[in-house]
XYZ file of C-alpha atoms in Angstrom:
569
model
C -17.572 9.436 -0.936
C -14.607 11.441 0.305
C -11.539 10.867 -1.850
C -8.352 10.554 0.184
C -5.240 11.740 -1.659
C -2.825 8.947 -2.577
C 0.120 10.650 -0.902
C -1.775 10.733 2.432
C -2.384 6.981 2.195
C 1.277 6.323 1.328
C 2.459 8.504 4.208
C 0.122 6.712 6.657
C 1.284 3.283 5.492
C 4.952 4.217 5.666
C 4.543 5.635 9.189
C 3.182 2.366 10.498
C 5.506 -0.105 12.177
C 5.408 -3.392 10.276
C 6.894 -5.229 13.244
C 4.385 -3.467 15.502
C 1.467 -4.588 13.335
C 2.681 -8.179 13.360
C 3.246 -8.279 17.101
C 0.006 -6.406 17.774
C -1.994 -8.852 15.653
C -0.318 -11.864 17.257
C -0.943 -10.460 20.746
C -4.566 -9.714 19.814
C -5.054 -13.231 18.472
C -3.406 -14.849 21.496
C -5.663 -12.819 23.813
C -8.676 -14.613 22.288
C -7.444 -18.027 23.403
C -8.794 -19.567 26.634
C -7.232 -19.301 30.073
C -8.765 -20.238 33.440
C -12.252 -18.673 33.555
C -14.793 -17.654 30.874
C -14.789 -14.043 29.668
C -17.622 -11.795 28.472
C -17.301 -9.935 25.169
C -16.654 -6.701 27.100
C -13.797 -8.198 29.103
C -12.471 -9.943 26.015
C -12.567 -6.764 23.950
C -10.694 -4.669 26.509
C -8.104 -7.421 26.993
C -7.582 -7.928 23.255
C -7.274 -4.195 22.657
C -4.738 -3.815 25.445
C -2.728 -6.764 24.124
C -2.727 -5.334 20.583
C -1.482 -2.004 21.940
C 1.325 -3.635 23.905
C 2.380 -5.743 20.933
C 2.321 -2.738 18.617
C 4.328 -0.569 21.027
C 6.941 -3.321 21.389
C 7.255 -3.240 17.608
C 7.570 0.562 17.677
C 10.281 0.242 20.301
C 12.090 -2.269 18.087
C 11.891 0.148 15.137
C 13.211 2.998 17.287
C 16.104 0.843 18.507
C 16.922 -0.110 14.902
C 16.994 3.558 13.939
C 18.928 4.523 17.073
C 21.665 2.014 16.215
C 21.788 3.589 12.745
C 21.237 0.292 10.971
C 20.238 0.392 7.262
C 16.505 0.931 6.666
C 14.360 0.108 3.618
C 13.102 2.886 1.380
C 9.731 4.498 1.930
C 8.281 2.715 -1.116
C 9.419 -0.723 0.071
C 8.248 -0.039 3.635
C 4.772 0.987 2.417
C 4.456 -2.142 0.289
C 5.636 -4.404 3.105
C 3.309 -2.735 5.606
C 0.383 -3.245 3.229
C 1.126 -6.954 2.897
C 1.734 -7.286 6.634
C -1.542 -5.534 7.417
C -3.408 -7.906 5.104
C -1.789 -10.937 6.739
C -2.572 -9.608 10.211
C -6.187 -9.074 9.201
C -6.461 -12.704 8.115
C -4.935 -13.930 11.396
C -7.330 -11.821 13.458
C -10.365 -13.048 11.477
C -9.338 -16.696 11.946
C -8.870 -16.308 15.695
C -12.120 -14.363 16.122
C -13.877 -17.204 14.299
C -12.526 -19.723 16.831
C -13.102 -17.546 19.927
C -16.487 -19.081 20.774
C -15.028 -22.592 20.512
C -12.227 -21.649 22.915
C -14.604 -20.055 25.424
C -16.790 -23.155 25.282
C -13.772 -25.325 26.112
C -13.645 -23.537 29.486
C -17.407 -23.585 29.988
C -17.546 -27.323 29.248
C -14.867 -27.975 31.884
C -17.021 -26.053 34.398
C -20.342 -27.642 33.381
C -21.632 -24.278 32.162
C -24.055 -23.647 29.324
C -22.210 -23.282 26.019
C -22.396 -20.071 23.987
C -23.250 -19.866 20.289
C -21.076 -16.851 19.567
C -18.234 -14.879 21.105
C -19.655 -11.660 19.575
C -16.654 -10.968 17.319
C -17.957 -7.592 16.074
C -18.477 -6.304 19.614
C -15.105 -7.642 20.697
C -13.423 -5.942 17.731
C -15.179 -2.609 18.359
C -14.275 -2.587 22.046
C -10.710 -3.635 21.231
C -10.416 -0.789 18.709
C -11.649 1.769 21.232
C -9.237 0.404 23.833
C -6.361 0.501 21.344
C -6.928 4.140 20.404
C -7.371 5.187 24.037
C -4.114 3.528 25.054
C -2.389 4.826 21.927
C -3.325 8.379 22.861
C -1.818 7.828 26.312
C 1.343 6.403 24.773
C 1.643 9.310 22.322
C 1.134 11.803 25.160
C 3.946 10.104 27.056
C 6.212 10.322 24.004
C 5.389 14.013 23.440
C 6.143 14.823 27.072
C 9.448 12.968 26.817
C 10.389 14.789 23.611
C 9.468 18.165 25.103
C 11.614 17.669 28.201
C 14.489 16.157 26.240
C 14.553 19.161 23.883
C 14.864 21.545 26.829
C 17.586 19.512 28.542
C 19.500 19.070 25.284
C 20.695 22.692 25.547
C 22.928 21.747 28.473
C 23.987 18.126 27.957
C 24.614 15.781 24.980
C 21.565 14.678 22.970
C 21.469 10.986 23.900
C 21.983 11.658 27.594
C 19.280 14.331 27.404
C 16.879 11.794 25.840
C 17.507 9.331 28.676
C 17.152 11.997 31.374
C 13.935 13.255 29.770
C 12.492 9.739 29.714
C 13.360 9.118 33.371
C 11.862 12.462 34.440
C 8.582 11.745 32.658
C 8.410 8.276 34.220
C 8.958 9.737 37.694
C 6.403 12.526 37.188
C 3.731 10.192 35.749
C 4.277 7.631 38.502
C 4.129 10.282 41.215
C 0.921 11.767 39.833
C -0.682 8.357 39.384
C 0.385 7.041 42.777
C -0.066 10.117 44.943
C -3.035 11.725 43.276
C -5.071 9.362 41.114
C -4.582 6.100 42.991
C -4.910 7.635 46.439
C -7.994 9.618 45.403
C -9.575 6.478 43.948
C -8.607 4.507 47.052
C -10.141 7.143 49.331
C -13.366 7.173 47.316
C -13.610 3.384 47.296
C -12.854 3.157 50.999
C -15.574 5.705 51.761
C -18.046 3.883 49.524
C -17.358 0.477 51.080
C -17.525 2.011 54.567
C -20.998 3.411 53.893
C -22.131 0.074 52.480
C -20.712 -1.709 55.520
C -22.732 0.557 57.857
C -26.098 -0.255 56.264
C -28.467 -2.091 58.592
C -30.329 -4.791 56.663
C -33.991 -4.943 57.690
C -34.079 -8.705 57.120
C -31.447 -9.229 59.844
C -32.924 -8.149 63.191
C -30.738 -7.824 66.278
C -30.410 -11.169 68.121
C -32.593 -11.449 71.215
C -30.637 -14.318 72.822
C -28.166 -13.036 75.420
C -25.575 -15.572 74.281
C -25.334 -14.136 70.755
C -22.910 -11.522 69.487
C -24.645 -8.170 68.982
C -27.412 -8.795 71.537
C -28.143 -6.325 74.327
C -25.959 -8.411 76.667
C -23.083 -8.633 74.186
C -19.853 -6.668 74.568
C -20.086 -5.919 70.830
C -22.807 -3.542 69.682
C -25.073 -4.678 66.859
C -24.597 -1.506 64.792
C -20.794 -1.799 65.117
C -20.575 -5.292 63.666
C -20.659 -4.160 60.065
C -22.672 -5.694 57.254
C -20.561 -8.844 56.952
C -20.434 -9.306 60.716
C -24.189 -9.059 61.123
C -24.658 -11.567 58.327
C -22.205 -13.966 59.965
C -23.631 -13.917 63.505
C -27.277 -13.931 62.371
C -26.934 -16.874 59.980
C -25.818 -20.465 60.255
C -27.599 -23.648 61.342
C -29.369 -23.912 64.687
C -29.207 -26.812 67.128
C -32.678 -27.899 65.992
C -31.672 -27.934 62.324
C -28.461 -29.836 63.006
C -30.197 -32.344 65.264
C -32.996 -32.912 62.780
C -30.460 -33.703 60.081
C -28.105 -35.921 62.119
C -30.586 -37.537 64.489
C -28.212 -36.761 67.373
C -28.287 -34.156 70.162
C -26.804 -30.872 68.982
C -25.870 -27.442 70.308
C -26.298 -23.972 68.896
C -22.953 -22.962 67.346
C -21.306 -19.842 68.788
C -20.217 -17.123 66.373
C -18.200 -14.156 67.628
C -17.382 -11.217 65.383
C -15.901 -7.754 65.934
C -16.235 -5.099 63.234
C -13.870 -2.247 62.449
C -16.022 0.106 64.519
C -15.694 -2.125 67.570
C -12.404 -0.558 68.736
C -9.709 1.804 67.492
C -6.787 -0.614 66.999
C -6.286 -4.177 65.779
C -5.071 -5.248 69.220
C -8.055 -3.664 70.970
C -10.461 -5.402 68.594
C -8.703 -8.719 69.206
C -9.006 -8.318 72.991
C -12.684 -7.409 72.607
C -13.217 -10.570 70.541
C -11.471 -12.636 73.228
C -13.645 -11.163 75.988
C -16.830 -11.787 73.984
C -15.719 -15.350 73.241
C -15.137 -16.000 76.936
C -18.508 -14.429 77.800
C -20.286 -16.825 75.465
C -18.376 -19.870 76.718
C -16.461 -20.429 73.491
C -13.551 -22.128 75.247
C -15.937 -24.747 76.627
C -16.764 -26.081 73.164
C -14.992 -29.032 71.539
C -13.922 -27.063 68.441
C -12.682 -23.465 68.247
C -12.022 -21.881 64.836
C -10.082 -18.624 64.492
C -11.220 -17.120 61.189
C -9.494 -14.451 59.148
C -12.196 -12.988 56.870
C -11.829 -11.662 53.321
C -11.081 -7.999 52.626
C -14.598 -6.749 53.337
C -14.906 -8.877 56.469
C -17.023 -11.492 54.710
C -16.864 -15.123 55.872
C -17.871 -17.921 53.515
C -20.972 -19.536 55.051
C -20.225 -22.777 53.203
C -17.060 -23.271 55.231
C -18.576 -22.633 58.661
C -21.863 -24.446 58.054
C -19.872 -27.551 57.148
C -17.833 -27.760 60.353
C -20.844 -26.816 62.509
C -22.843 -29.740 61.127
C -19.884 -32.131 61.353
C -19.252 -31.256 65.020
C -22.962 -31.395 65.991
C -22.930 -27.653 66.648
C -20.313 -27.925 69.394
C -18.272 -25.215 67.657
C -17.193 -21.692 68.527
C -15.764 -19.421 65.864
C -14.263 -15.948 66.161
C -13.309 -13.328 63.567
C -12.256 -9.680 63.422
C -12.775 -7.324 60.474
C -9.683 -5.471 59.228
C -10.844 -3.641 56.086
C -13.825 -2.254 54.183
C -12.323 -3.020 50.772
C -12.676 -6.266 48.842
C -9.772 -8.694 48.749
C -7.990 -7.507 45.559
C -8.074 -3.876 46.735
C -7.032 -4.810 50.274
C -4.210 -6.874 48.798
C -3.016 -3.812 46.863
C -3.437 -1.142 49.542
C -3.629 -2.783 52.977
C -1.772 -6.139 52.947
C 0.146 -5.440 56.149
C -2.998 -4.231 57.938
C -4.777 -7.539 57.361
C -1.730 -9.430 58.613
C -1.586 -7.234 61.715
C -5.231 -7.919 62.562
C -4.909 -11.683 61.988
C -1.770 -11.774 64.087
C -3.364 -9.829 66.944
C -6.444 -12.067 67.041
C -4.498 -15.317 66.973
C -2.068 -14.080 69.641
C -4.929 -13.129 71.975
C -6.850 -16.385 71.489
C -3.759 -18.609 71.622
C -2.430 -16.905 74.754
C -5.625 -17.689 76.676
C -6.011 -21.149 75.115
C -2.577 -22.259 76.336
C -3.537 -21.429 79.949
C -6.389 -23.960 79.904
C -6.020 -27.641 80.886
C -5.192 -29.643 77.771
C -7.879 -32.241 78.452
C -10.630 -29.623 78.843
C -9.917 -27.074 76.153
C -11.235 -27.110 72.565
C -9.247 -28.166 69.553
C -7.938 -24.957 67.980
C -8.061 -24.470 64.206
C -7.289 -21.661 61.766
C -9.364 -20.869 58.691
C -9.355 -18.311 55.916
C -10.524 -17.857 52.334
C -8.706 -15.826 49.685
C -6.953 -12.847 51.320
C -8.120 -14.288 54.632
C -6.148 -17.461 53.886
C -2.981 -15.473 53.203
C -3.296 -13.402 56.376
C -4.248 -16.450 58.426
C -1.043 -18.145 57.283
C 0.869 -15.121 58.558
C -0.911 -15.078 61.915
C 0.882 -17.971 63.650
C 4.635 -18.473 63.798
C 5.898 -22.047 64.081
C 8.446 -21.275 66.784
C 5.676 -19.846 69.007
C 3.363 -22.834 68.746
C 5.792 -25.733 68.458
C 5.691 -26.364 72.217
C 1.896 -26.401 72.309
C 0.688 -26.787 68.711
C -2.769 -26.026 67.426
C -4.838 -28.834 65.928
C -4.673 -27.656 62.331
C -5.803 -25.250 59.621
C -8.019 -25.139 56.548
C -7.000 -22.530 53.984
C -8.991 -22.220 50.763
C -8.150 -20.261 47.649
C -4.791 -19.034 48.952
C -3.620 -16.028 46.880
C -0.449 -16.469 44.846
C 1.402 -14.170 47.281
C 0.791 -16.459 50.288
C 4.194 -17.176 51.825
C 3.554 -20.649 53.283
C 1.549 -21.835 50.270
C 4.281 -20.727 47.853
C 7.004 -22.427 49.882
C 5.183 -25.746 50.151
C 4.148 -25.717 46.489
C 7.713 -24.948 45.387
C 9.041 -27.823 47.528
C 6.363 -30.370 46.554
C 7.237 -33.974 45.848
C 8.759 -34.636 42.440
C 6.155 -35.673 39.917
C 3.177 -34.126 41.697
C 1.370 -31.383 39.722
C 1.661 -27.754 40.807
C -2.143 -27.441 40.851
C -2.494 -30.289 43.391
C 0.855 -31.067 45.052
C 1.805 -33.770 47.499
C 4.186 -32.693 50.232
C 6.514 -35.289 51.729
C 4.549 -38.128 53.354
C 1.321 -36.133 53.806
C 1.443 -36.258 57.607
C 1.486 -32.470 58.019
C 0.118 -30.858 54.825
C -2.353 -32.076 52.211
C -3.905 -30.430 49.168
C -7.482 -31.019 48.036
C -9.655 -30.055 45.079
C -13.005 -31.159 43.618
C -11.804 -34.760 43.550
C -10.631 -34.925 47.144
C -7.164 -35.242 48.673
C -3.922 -36.213 46.978
C -3.202 -39.047 49.411
C -5.214 -42.045 50.553
C -7.735 -41.211 53.322
C -6.187 -43.821 55.635
C -2.739 -42.167 55.467
C -1.831 -41.325 59.080
C -1.645 -37.681 60.191
C 0.902 -36.059 62.478
C -0.006 -33.923 65.521
C -1.096 -30.987 63.319
C -3.286 -31.143 60.202
C -3.099 -28.504 57.468
C -5.274 -28.684 54.346
C -5.093 -26.371 51.344
C -8.359 -26.437 49.374
C -7.830 -25.092 45.864
C -9.139 -25.411 42.331
C -6.852 -25.576 39.307
C -9.085 -22.947 37.653
C -8.566 -20.370 40.418
C -6.516 -17.483 38.933
C -6.173 -15.777 42.318
C -4.198 -18.805 43.450
C -2.252 -19.462 40.266
C -1.372 -16.003 38.931
C 2.293 -15.015 38.715
C 3.919 -12.017 37.015
C 6.643 -14.361 35.743
C 4.170 -15.790 33.240
C 5.198 -12.834 31.072
C 8.347 -14.774 30.220
C 7.958 -18.211 31.819
C 5.510 -21.021 31.116
C 3.398 -21.944 34.205
C 4.243 -25.340 35.669
C 0.555 -26.043 36.298
C 0.068 -26.179 32.520
C 2.150 -29.351 32.321
C 0.331 -32.650 31.855
C -1.714 -33.854 33.564
C -3.842 -30.737 33.909
C -6.517 -29.968 36.448
C -10.005 -31.330 35.674
C -11.460 -27.816 35.410
C -8.800 -26.363 33.069
C -9.372 -26.102 29.320
C -7.275 -28.513 27.223
C -7.008 -25.672 24.672
C -5.076 -23.408 27.038
C -1.637 -22.432 25.716
C 1.146 -20.195 27.013
C 2.055 -17.028 25.134
C 4.749 -14.617 26.395
C 3.309 -11.469 28.000
C -0.252 -12.274 26.863
C -0.863 -15.200 29.217
C 0.189 -13.086 32.189
C -2.273 -10.357 31.146
C -5.035 -12.896 30.532
C -4.734 -14.433 33.996
C -4.491 -10.968 35.570
C -7.865 -10.207 33.963
C -9.144 -13.620 35.070
C -8.495 -12.600 38.674
C -10.968 -9.738 38.323
C -13.748 -12.125 37.215
C -12.708 -15.214 39.198
C -15.894 -15.177 41.292
C -18.178 -15.253 38.253
C -17.913 -19.034 37.942
C -20.344 -21.690 39.220
C -19.856 -23.212 42.668
C -16.883 -25.539 42.692
C -14.811 -23.692 40.101
C -12.625 -20.608 39.857
C -12.583 -18.766 43.175
C -16.026 -19.962 44.348
C -15.595 -22.849 46.788
C -18.413 -25.349 47.112
C -19.924 -26.608 50.412
C -19.371 -30.271 49.532
C -15.639 -29.677 49.137
C -15.516 -27.883 52.475
C -17.133 -30.948 54.044
C -14.357 -33.202 52.739
C -11.701 -30.733 53.845
C -13.054 -30.375 57.385
C -13.414 -34.148 57.736
C -9.669 -34.400 57.100
C -8.643 -31.405 59.228
C -10.913 -32.004 62.232
C -10.515 -35.799 62.285
C -14.280 -36.400 61.998
C -15.056 -40.085 62.649
C -18.669 -40.267 63.810
C -20.111 -39.809 60.327
C -20.715 -42.684 57.951
C -19.933 -42.379 54.244
C -23.658 -42.323 53.495
C -24.278 -39.544 56.039
C -21.416 -37.464 54.626
C -22.863 -37.833 51.133
C -26.236 -36.621 52.408
C -24.601 -33.643 54.132
C -22.704 -32.651 50.973
C -25.912 -32.858 48.982
C -27.871 -30.887 51.591
C -25.366 -28.021 51.872
C -24.668 -27.970 48.140
C -28.338 -27.871 47.196
C -29.033 -25.166 49.771
C -26.280 -22.974 48.322
C -27.374 -23.538 44.721
C -31.043 -22.905 45.514
C -30.048 -19.629 47.177
C -28.146 -18.556 44.067
C -30.885 -19.739 41.713
C -33.578 -17.939 43.703
C -31.935 -14.589 43.086
C -29.477 -14.609 45.945
C -26.621 -14.372 43.456
C -23.095 -15.448 44.123
C -22.588 -14.569 47.809
C -18.868 -14.084 47.314
C -19.480 -11.457 44.633
C -22.365 -9.838 46.502
C -20.271 -9.349 49.624
C -17.295 -8.086 47.660
C -15.033 -10.796 49.057
C-alpha cells in the first residue's frame, strides 16, 4: 500500500469546490432520471459524466465569483472539513439514484411496451461517467490555462481585471474559430464524403427496373446509377397492382414513384425540372392522387407512409421526390438547413406551376408529405399567398422537428386547455394533430378546403426538444401527459435540456409507434383524414393496419433492422 502524506490529502480536499461537488452530484443524479426514450449504459454514462462536469464547473464559477467580489472565505481547515462532509453526502445521493436507475428506465420501456431490464449497470455507468468527467475537466483546465496565459501577457499594458476579460474573450474566439473552421468543417467534409460513397453503392438485390414506365429504366429520363441508394430503394419497392387488388378485392393500378438523386443534375432547380419531366413522362398528372415528398436528410422516404396511401387509393397514386443531401437529418439540420428548403421549394414550385395549368376536374389532388427534416422543409416549400387562389388538397407531416416554423406557430397558438403534445387548433377545419390514439377531434368534424395533419408522438424528442428547457419547464410535461411518456419524468434546470438533446441522437432506437419511428397503422389513419378516403369500411381499414404493421415488424424481426436507422434518416 502506498501511503499518501496527510498534507497532500488536506491540500486536495481544500482545493475542491464544495458547491461544485454538490451541484455536480445533483446534476449527475438528475441525469439518471427518465426522459423520453430509453438509454443504454454507454449513453447514460456519458450523459451523467457531462452533467457532473457542468454542475461542478458552475460551482467553481460560483467560488471564483465569491473570491472576485472579495467576500469573506472560510479557513482552509473549515473548508477541508466541509468538503469532506459534502463529498460523503454527494456519494450517498449518487448511490441512491444509481440504485433507482433501472426502475426509471423501465418506466419508459413499460410505456413503449418494451422488455424490462433487470439492471441499469451502475458500475459501468459510473466508470464511463468518471472517464467523461476527467476528459471534460482536462479540456476545461486547458481553457483556463490558456486564458491565464493570455491575460498575464495583456496585463502589462492594461489594468488586471480588464486584461482578464480580454484574455477570456480572445480564448473564446480562438477556440470557436478553430472548432468551427477546422474541426467541424473537417468532420463535416469526412462525413459528407462517407455518406456520398455509401449513397453510390449499387445494391445487388435491387436490379434496374425493366418496365419503361418506371424511374431508372432504360426509357427513363433519370439514370439508375444516379438515383442514389435511397432513390433506388424507393422506386424499386412498394406494392404492385396485383398485391393491392388481391388485398382490396377491387381493380388497382401500379403506383408511380418518381425520384431524382443528387447526381441527376447540378442545381436544385434543374433536379426539380427533371423530376417534373419524368413525372409527365410516366403520366403522373393523370392519376387521382399526386404526393410531393420531401425526403429526410439522406434522401430516404419512409415506406410506411407511401405504402399506406397507395393501398388506400387503389394504387392510383403518383409520388415525386428529389434528394438534397447525403447526410442524415440531424447533420443536415446543422450544416445544410437552407439547402433542403431550397430543394423542397424548387420541387413544389415546378410541380405546382404545371398542376395549376391543368383543368380542375381532370387533375389529381395534390398533397405534400415529409418526415422529420423532410417535414420541416416541406412546410417551407409552399407559401400561403401563392396557393390561396388555387389551394392544394392538403399535407401530412410526421415527426416535425422542433425548429419547424409552421408547426411551432400552430402549437404555440393552440386552443386553451389542449396539451402541447397533441394540440387542437381552432375548430379543426384546417389543421389536426394525431398520435397513436388517433385525431384530437371527432372523425365526423367537417373539414375546410385544405386538410393538414401533423402526426407526432409525445415521446419524440426531435419534435419536442427546445434549448429553453435549460431554464424553463416544458409545457408538454403538464398533466395529462402523452400515453408513451414516463410518469416518472421530472424537469431539472440544465439537465433536462441535455437529456433530451441526447434523446434526439437515439430517437430512432425505439419500437415502431414510439419515439421518432412512425408506424404504418398510424399513417393509415392520417392518410384517411388527409385524403378524404371513404370507400374503405372500418373492418377493411383494421385489416390494412394489421397487414402493413405486421409486414413492417416481420421485416425488422427478420434482421431487416429499423429502416429509419439503417438509411440514416
